[in-house]
PDB file of C-alpha atoms in Angstrom:
ATOM      1  CA  MET A   1     177.028 111.408 -54.386  1.00  0.00           C
ATOM      2  CA  GLY A   2     174.622 110.072 -51.776  1.00  0.00           C
ATOM      3  CA  LEU A   3     171.019 109.359 -52.665  1.00  0.00           C
ATOM      4  CA  PHE A   4     169.501 111.648 -50.060  1.00  0.00           C
ATOM      5  CA  ASN A   5     172.183 113.558 -48.214  1.00  0.00           C
ATOM      6  CA  ARG A   6     175.663 112.887 -46.961  1.00  0.00           C
ATOM      7  CA  LYS A   7     177.493 113.325 -43.662  1.00  0.00           C
ATOM      8  CA  THR A   8     180.869 114.980 -43.928  1.00  0.00           C
ATOM      9  CA  ASN A   9     182.590 111.957 -42.349  1.00  0.00           C
ATOM     10  CA  ASP A  10     181.516 108.740 -40.636  1.00  0.00           C
ATOM     11  CA  THR A  11     183.065 109.570 -37.250  1.00  0.00           C
ATOM     12  CA  ALA A  12     181.721 113.092 -36.804  1.00  0.00           C
ATOM     13  CA  PRO A  13     178.188 113.228 -38.262  1.00  0.00           C
ATOM     14  CA  THR A  14     176.681 116.601 -38.913  1.00  0.00           C
ATOM     15  CA  ALA A  15     173.106 117.689 -39.487  1.00  0.00           C
ATOM     16  CA  PRO A  16     171.880 116.649 -42.959  1.00  0.00           C
ATOM     17  CA  ARG A  17     172.186 119.397 -45.543  1.00  0.00           C
ATOM     18  CA  ALA A  18     169.363 120.269 -47.873  1.00  0.00           C
ATOM     19  CA  ALA A  19     169.219 117.996 -50.921  1.00  0.00           C
ATOM     20  CA  ASP A  20     170.758 119.647 -53.984  1.00  0.00           C
ATOM     21  CA  SER A  21     168.968 119.714 -57.338  1.00  0.00           C
ATOM     22  CA  ALA A  22     170.623 116.495 -58.586  1.00  0.00           C
ATOM     23  CA  LEU A  23     169.494 114.570 -55.528  1.00  0.00           C
ATOM     24  CA  ALA A  24     166.053 116.125 -55.551  1.00  0.00           C
ATOM     25  CA  ALA A  25     165.661 114.993 -59.159  1.00  0.00           C
ATOM     26  CA  LEU A  26     165.833 111.347 -57.998  1.00  0.00           C
ATOM     27  CA  THR A  27     162.670 111.738 -55.933  1.00  0.00           C
ATOM     28  CA  GLY A  28     159.783 109.819 -57.462  1.00  0.00           C
ATOM     29  CA  GLU A  29     158.190 106.469 -58.171  1.00  0.00           C
ATOM     30  CA  TYR A  30     160.264 103.578 -59.533  1.00  0.00           C
ATOM     31  CA  ALA A  31     159.476 100.105 -60.859  1.00  0.00           C
ATOM     32  CA  ILE A  32     161.959  97.333 -60.156  1.00  0.00           C
ATOM     33  CA  ASP A  33     163.384  95.935 -63.396  1.00  0.00           C
ATOM     34  CA  PRO A  34     163.378  92.138 -62.925  1.00  0.00           C
ATOM     35  CA  ALA A  35     165.595  91.587 -65.973  1.00  0.00           C
ATOM     36  CA  HIS A  36     168.422  93.488 -64.278  1.00  0.00           C
ATOM     37  CA  SER A  37     167.698  92.655 -60.632  1.00  0.00           C
ATOM     38  CA  SER A  38     168.325  89.620 -58.466  1.00  0.00           C
ATOM     39  CA  ILE A  39     166.762  88.333 -55.246  1.00  0.00           C
ATOM     40  CA  GLY A  40     168.743  85.449 -53.821  1.00  0.00           C
ATOM     41  CA  PHE A  41     169.514  83.379 -50.758  1.00  0.00           C
ATOM     42  CA  THR A  42     172.279  81.275 -49.249  1.00  0.00           C
ATOM     43  CA  VAL A  43     171.750  78.429 -46.782  1.00  0.00           C
ATOM     44  CA  ARG A  44     174.155  75.982 -45.179  1.00  0.00           C
ATOM     45  CA  HIS A  45     173.734  72.390 -46.401  1.00  0.00           C
ATOM     46  CA  ALA A  46     174.815  69.304 -44.436  1.00  0.00           C
ATOM     47  CA  MET A  47     176.835  71.548 -42.096  1.00  0.00           C
ATOM     48  CA  VAL A  48     179.728  71.779 -44.570  1.00  0.00           C
ATOM     49  CA  THR A  49     178.800  73.815 -47.640  1.00  0.00           C
ATOM     50  CA  ASN A  50     176.488  76.545 -48.913  1.00  0.00           C
ATOM     51  CA  VAL A  51     173.625  76.213 -51.366  1.00  0.00           C
ATOM     52  CA  ARG A  52     172.703  79.362 -53.268  1.00  0.00           C
ATOM     53  CA  GLY A  53     169.513  80.109 -55.109  1.00  0.00           C
ATOM     54  CA  THR A  54     167.446  82.863 -56.650  1.00  0.00           C
ATOM     55  CA  PHE A  55     163.817  83.751 -57.332  1.00  0.00           C
ATOM     56  CA  SER A  56     163.650  84.675 -61.004  1.00  0.00           C
ATOM     57  CA  ASP A  57     160.060  85.974 -61.037  1.00  0.00           C
ATOM     58  CA  HIS A  58     159.543  89.075 -58.922  1.00  0.00           C
ATOM     59  CA  GLU A  59     158.157  92.580 -59.171  1.00  0.00           C
ATOM     60  CA  GLY A  60     158.066  95.652 -57.006  1.00  0.00           C
ATOM     61  CA  THR A  61     158.014  99.388 -56.653  1.00  0.00           C
ATOM     62  CA  LEU A  62     160.093 101.990 -54.825  1.00  0.00           C
ATOM     63  CA  HIS A  63     159.143 105.438 -53.665  1.00  0.00           C
ATOM     64  CA  LEU A  64     162.289 107.539 -53.156  1.00  0.00           C
ATOM     65  CA  ASP A  65     162.218 110.844 -51.325  1.00  0.00           C
ATOM     66  CA  GLY A  66     165.401 112.814 -51.941  1.00  0.00           C
ATOM     67  CA  ALA A  67     164.624 115.378 -49.246  1.00  0.00           C
ATOM     68  CA  ASP A  68     163.515 113.007 -46.481  1.00  0.00           C
ATOM     69  CA  PRO A  69     164.721 109.381 -46.725  1.00  0.00           C
ATOM     70  CA  SER A  70     162.391 108.351 -43.910  1.00  0.00           C
ATOM     71  CA  ARG A  71     159.507 108.856 -46.334  1.00  0.00           C
ATOM     72  CA  SER A  72     160.911 106.383 -48.865  1.00  0.00           C
ATOM     73  CA  ALA A  73     159.179 103.017 -49.252  1.00  0.00           C
ATOM     74  CA  ALA A  74     159.395  99.652 -51.021  1.00  0.00           C
ATOM     75  CA  VAL A  75     156.976  96.921 -52.094  1.00  0.00           C
ATOM     76  CA  ILE A  76     158.250  93.581 -53.421  1.00  0.00           C
ATOM     77  CA  ASP A  77     156.348  90.437 -54.471  1.00  0.00           C
ATOM     78  CA  VAL A  78     158.184  87.205 -55.281  1.00  0.00           C
ATOM     79  CA  LYS A  79     156.711  84.158 -57.036  1.00  0.00           C
ATOM     80  CA  ILE A  80     157.750  81.120 -55.002  1.00  0.00           C
ATOM     81  CA  ALA A  81     157.452  78.798 -58.013  1.00  0.00           C
ATOM     82  CA  SER A  82     160.369  80.651 -59.639  1.00  0.00           C
ATOM     83  CA  ILE A  83     162.872  79.359 -57.070  1.00  0.00           C
ATOM     84  CA  ASP A  84     166.059  78.117 -58.761  1.00  0.00           C
ATOM     85  CA  THR A  85     169.008  76.441 -57.040  1.00  0.00           C
ATOM     86  CA  GLY A  86     170.261  74.732 -60.185  1.00  0.00           C
ATOM     87  CA  ILE A  87     168.917  71.286 -59.187  1.00  0.00           C
ATOM     88  CA  GLY A  88     165.404  70.466 -60.371  1.00  0.00           C
ATOM     89  CA  ASP A  89     164.631  67.848 -57.703  1.00  0.00           C
ATOM     90  CA  ARG A  90     165.755  70.202 -54.943  1.00  0.00           C
ATOM     91  CA  ASP A  91     163.697  73.058 -56.361  1.00  0.00           C
ATOM     92  CA  GLY A  92     160.657  70.776 -56.444  1.00  0.00           C
ATOM     93  CA  HIS A  93     161.185  69.862 -52.799  1.00  0.00           C
ATOM     94  CA  LEU A  94     161.454  73.550 -51.858  1.00  0.00           C
ATOM     95  CA  ARG A  95     158.157  74.252 -53.654  1.00  0.00           C
ATOM     96  CA  SER A  96     156.440  71.391 -51.831  1.00  0.00           C
ATOM     97  CA  GLY A  97     154.540  71.392 -48.554  1.00  0.00           C
ATOM     98  CA  ASP A  98     157.749  70.506 -46.696  1.00  0.00           C
ATOM     99  CA  PHE A  99     158.957  74.042 -47.321  1.00  0.00           C
ATOM    100  CA  PHE A 100     157.151  76.884 -49.140  1.00  0.00           C
ATOM    101  CA  ASP A 101     153.989  75.064 -50.295  1.00  0.00           C
ATOM    102  CA  ALA A 102     153.993  77.162 -53.468  1.00  0.00           C
ATOM    103  CA  GLU A 103     150.648  75.852 -54.670  1.00  0.00           C
ATOM    104  CA  THR A 104     148.833  77.134 -51.569  1.00  0.00           C
ATOM    105  CA  PHE A 105     151.023  80.193 -50.916  1.00  0.00           C
ATOM    106  CA  PRO A 106     152.349  81.291 -54.329  1.00  0.00           C
ATOM    107  CA  VAL A 107     153.731  84.708 -53.309  1.00  0.00           C
ATOM    108  CA  MET A 108     156.285  85.893 -50.767  1.00  0.00           C
ATOM    109  CA  SER A 109     155.936  89.617 -50.084  1.00  0.00           C
ATOM    110  CA  PHE A 110     157.744  92.499 -48.399  1.00  0.00           C
ATOM    111  CA  ARG A 111     156.054  95.760 -47.426  1.00  0.00           C
ATOM    112  CA  SER A 112     158.250  98.457 -45.908  1.00  0.00           C
ATOM    113  CA  THR A 113     157.212 100.401 -42.829  1.00  0.00           C
ATOM    114  CA  ALA A 114     160.294 102.586 -42.218  1.00  0.00           C
ATOM    115  CA  ALA A 115     163.500 103.786 -43.874  1.00  0.00           C
ATOM    116  CA  GLU A 116     166.602 105.502 -42.544  1.00  0.00           C
ATOM    117  CA  GLN A 117     170.018 106.684 -43.681  1.00  0.00           C
ATOM    118  CA  LEU A 118     172.869 105.013 -41.792  1.00  0.00           C
ATOM    119  CA  GLY A 119     175.577 107.256 -43.228  1.00  0.00           C
ATOM    120  CA  GLY A 120     177.099 107.952 -46.619  1.00  0.00           C
ATOM    121  CA  GLU A 121     175.607 105.613 -49.216  1.00  0.00           C
ATOM    122  CA  LYS A 122     174.209 103.168 -46.646  1.00  0.00           C
ATOM    123  CA  TYR A 123     170.542 102.842 -45.720  1.00  0.00           C
ATOM    124  CA  ARG A 124     168.247 100.505 -43.840  1.00  0.00           C
ATOM    125  CA  ILE A 125     164.695  99.701 -44.828  1.00  0.00           C
ATOM    126  CA  SER A 126     162.453  97.867 -42.383  1.00  0.00           C
ATOM    127  CA  GLY A 127     159.101  96.254 -42.937  1.00  0.00           C
ATOM    128  CA  ASP A 128     157.005  93.107 -42.921  1.00  0.00           C
ATOM    129  CA  LEU A 129     158.032  89.923 -44.713  1.00  0.00           C
ATOM    130  CA  THR A 130     155.228  87.443 -45.380  1.00  0.00           C
ATOM    131  CA  ILE A 131     156.016  83.816 -46.210  1.00  0.00           C
ATOM    132  CA  LYS A 132     153.158  81.331 -46.364  1.00  0.00           C
ATOM    133  CA  ASP A 133     150.683  82.661 -43.782  1.00  0.00           C
ATOM    134  CA  VAL A 134     153.272  84.176 -41.432  1.00  0.00           C
ATOM    135  CA  THR A 135     154.205  87.875 -41.331  1.00  0.00           C
ATOM    136  CA  ARG A 136     157.232  88.982 -39.324  1.00  0.00           C
ATOM    137  CA  PRO A 137     159.484  92.064 -39.283  1.00  0.00           C
ATOM    138  CA  LEU A 138     162.572  92.243 -41.483  1.00  0.00           C
ATOM    139  CA  SER A 139     165.291  94.895 -41.828  1.00  0.00           C
ATOM    140  CA  ILE A 140     167.413  95.079 -44.963  1.00  0.00           C
ATOM    141  CA  ASP A 141     170.717  96.959 -45.054  1.00  0.00           C
ATOM    142  CA  LEU A 142     171.227  98.608 -48.434  1.00  0.00           C
ATOM    143  CA  GLU A 143     173.950 100.457 -50.287  1.00  0.00           C
ATOM    144  CA  PHE A 144     173.040 102.979 -52.959  1.00  0.00           C
ATOM    145  CA  ASN A 145     175.046 102.155 -56.100  1.00  0.00           C
ATOM    146  CA  GLY A 146     174.181 105.314 -58.016  1.00  0.00           C
ATOM    147  CA  ALA A 147     171.859 106.682 -60.674  1.00  0.00           C
ATOM    148  CA  ALA A 148     172.195 106.788 -64.453  1.00  0.00           C
ATOM    149  CA  THR A 149     170.262 107.182 -67.687  1.00  0.00           C
ATOM    150  CA  ASP A 150     170.513 104.021 -69.791  1.00  0.00           C
ATOM    151  CA  VAL A 151     170.811 103.813 -73.596  1.00  0.00           C
ATOM    152  CA  TYR A 152     166.997 103.711 -73.910  1.00  0.00           C
ATOM    153  CA  GLY A 153     166.547 106.914 -71.937  1.00  0.00           C
ATOM    154  CA  ASN A 154     165.377 105.214 -68.733  1.00  0.00           C
ATOM    155  CA  GLU A 155     166.392 106.903 -65.492  1.00  0.00           C
ATOM    156  CA  ARG A 156     167.702 104.141 -63.221  1.00  0.00           C
ATOM    157  CA  VAL A 157     168.807 103.794 -59.632  1.00  0.00           C
ATOM    158  CA  GLY A 158     170.655 100.813 -58.166  1.00  0.00           C
ATOM    159  CA  PHE A 159     170.853  99.274 -54.710  1.00  0.00           C
ATOM    160  CA  GLU A 160     172.421  96.157 -53.269  1.00  0.00           C
ATOM    161  CA  GLY A 161     171.618  94.781 -49.849  1.00  0.00           C
ATOM    162  CA  SER A 162     171.443  91.857 -47.487  1.00  0.00           C
ATOM    163  CA  ALA A 163     169.614  90.476 -44.480  1.00  0.00           C
ATOM    164  CA  GLU A 164     169.591  87.344 -42.336  1.00  0.00           C
ATOM    165  CA  ILE A 165     166.561  85.432 -41.129  1.00  0.00           C
ATOM    166  CA  LEU A 166     165.785  82.248 -39.255  1.00  0.00           C
ATOM    167  CA  ARG A 167     163.503  80.287 -41.570  1.00  0.00           C
ATOM    168  CA  SER A 168     161.801  78.646 -38.586  1.00  0.00           C
ATOM    169  CA  ASP A 169     160.373  82.056 -37.681  1.00  0.00           C
ATOM    170  CA  TRP A 170     158.214  81.708 -40.806  1.00  0.00           C
ATOM    171  CA  GLY A 171     157.267  78.089 -40.186  1.00  0.00           C
ATOM    172  CA  LEU A 172     159.856  76.607 -42.572  1.00  0.00           C
ATOM    173  CA  THR A 173     160.997  73.884 -40.205  1.00  0.00           C
ATOM    174  CA  TRP A 174     161.612  70.772 -42.340  1.00  0.00           C
ATOM    175  CA  ASN A 175     164.952  69.122 -41.632  1.00  0.00           C
ATOM    176  CA  ALA A 176     166.766  65.800 -41.409  1.00  0.00           C
ATOM    177  CA  ALA A 177     169.308  64.715 -38.822  1.00  0.00           C
ATOM    178  CA  LEU A 178     172.791  63.707 -39.983  1.00  0.00           C
ATOM    179  CA  GLU A 179     174.459  60.543 -38.692  1.00  0.00           C
ATOM    180  CA  THR A 180     177.545  62.580 -37.828  1.00  0.00           C
ATOM    181  CA  GLY A 181     175.509  65.133 -35.884  1.00  0.00           C
ATOM    182  CA  GLY A 182     173.819  68.317 -36.942  1.00  0.00           C
ATOM    183  CA  VAL A 183     171.092  68.729 -39.539  1.00  0.00           C
ATOM    184  CA  MET A 184     170.731  68.770 -43.304  1.00  0.00           C
ATOM    185  CA  VAL A 185     169.605  72.413 -43.673  1.00  0.00           C
ATOM    186  CA  SER A 186     170.596  75.324 -41.448  1.00  0.00           C
ATOM    187  CA  ASP A 187     167.956  77.477 -39.822  1.00  0.00           C
ATOM    188  CA  LYS A 188     169.808  80.685 -40.728  1.00  0.00           C
ATOM    189  CA  VAL A 189     169.277  81.972 -44.263  1.00  0.00           C
ATOM    190  CA  LYS A 190     171.180  84.860 -45.818  1.00  0.00           C
ATOM    191  CA  LEU A 191     169.148  86.992 -48.210  1.00  0.00           C
ATOM    192  CA  SER A 192     170.693  89.121 -50.950  1.00  0.00           C
ATOM    193  CA  PHE A 193     169.217  91.876 -53.094  1.00  0.00           C
ATOM    194  CA  ASP A 194     170.650  93.493 -56.219  1.00  0.00           C
ATOM    195  CA  ILE A 195     168.075  95.967 -57.459  1.00  0.00           C
ATOM    196  CA  SER A 196     167.838  98.126 -60.564  1.00  0.00           C
ATOM    197  CA  ALA A 197     164.731 100.295 -60.721  1.00  0.00           C
ATOM    198  CA  ILE A 198     163.380 102.559 -63.460  1.00  0.00           C
ATOM    199  CA  LYS A 199     161.802 105.916 -62.725  1.00  0.00           C
ATOM    200  CA  GLN A 200     158.179 106.141 -63.798  1.00  0.00           C
ATOM    201  CA  ALA A 201     156.587 109.068 -65.573  1.00  0.00           C
ATOM    202  CA  ALA A 202     154.924 111.518 -63.220  1.00  0.00           C
TER     203      ALA A 202
END
């Protein structure tokens, strides 16, 4: 079951059909559940391995429109100080002025400006990502994982997605040259999103 509507097959798309009652019932306002969601990143370190991390403190809202996915929207705020790569000294460096400057710019934010269905369960949401004092466009490819009512009676929806950015586009330019060539930290960063959101009362 697609979130909004489904094409009969990926090679021969047809006009979207009207949302049925089950899909229409998903339309509404949702709050992201941080206890069951993850916002993470992967970056190449010393040219030979990947370092992975997460931001444990985040909040956000979704507006889902089951009849017209282009009217769906997302707002996400992430506390930079919650960055966690598993190494305290490294996390402290990432919070410092060399990177995020968490004391001066404590929040990283995303505000969507457009949404579209790519086919089947796949969607793309585009918007503005602000890190420090720089705002630039970002598109996130998402897959709808389904909807369910949990044991507490909460109506949930789930998405997972990814995006790639160049950190230098947001002024995160610190680096160190390696004796063997190359640099300590890659410019390209892979972002990952695993989102569970709870429908709010009308």
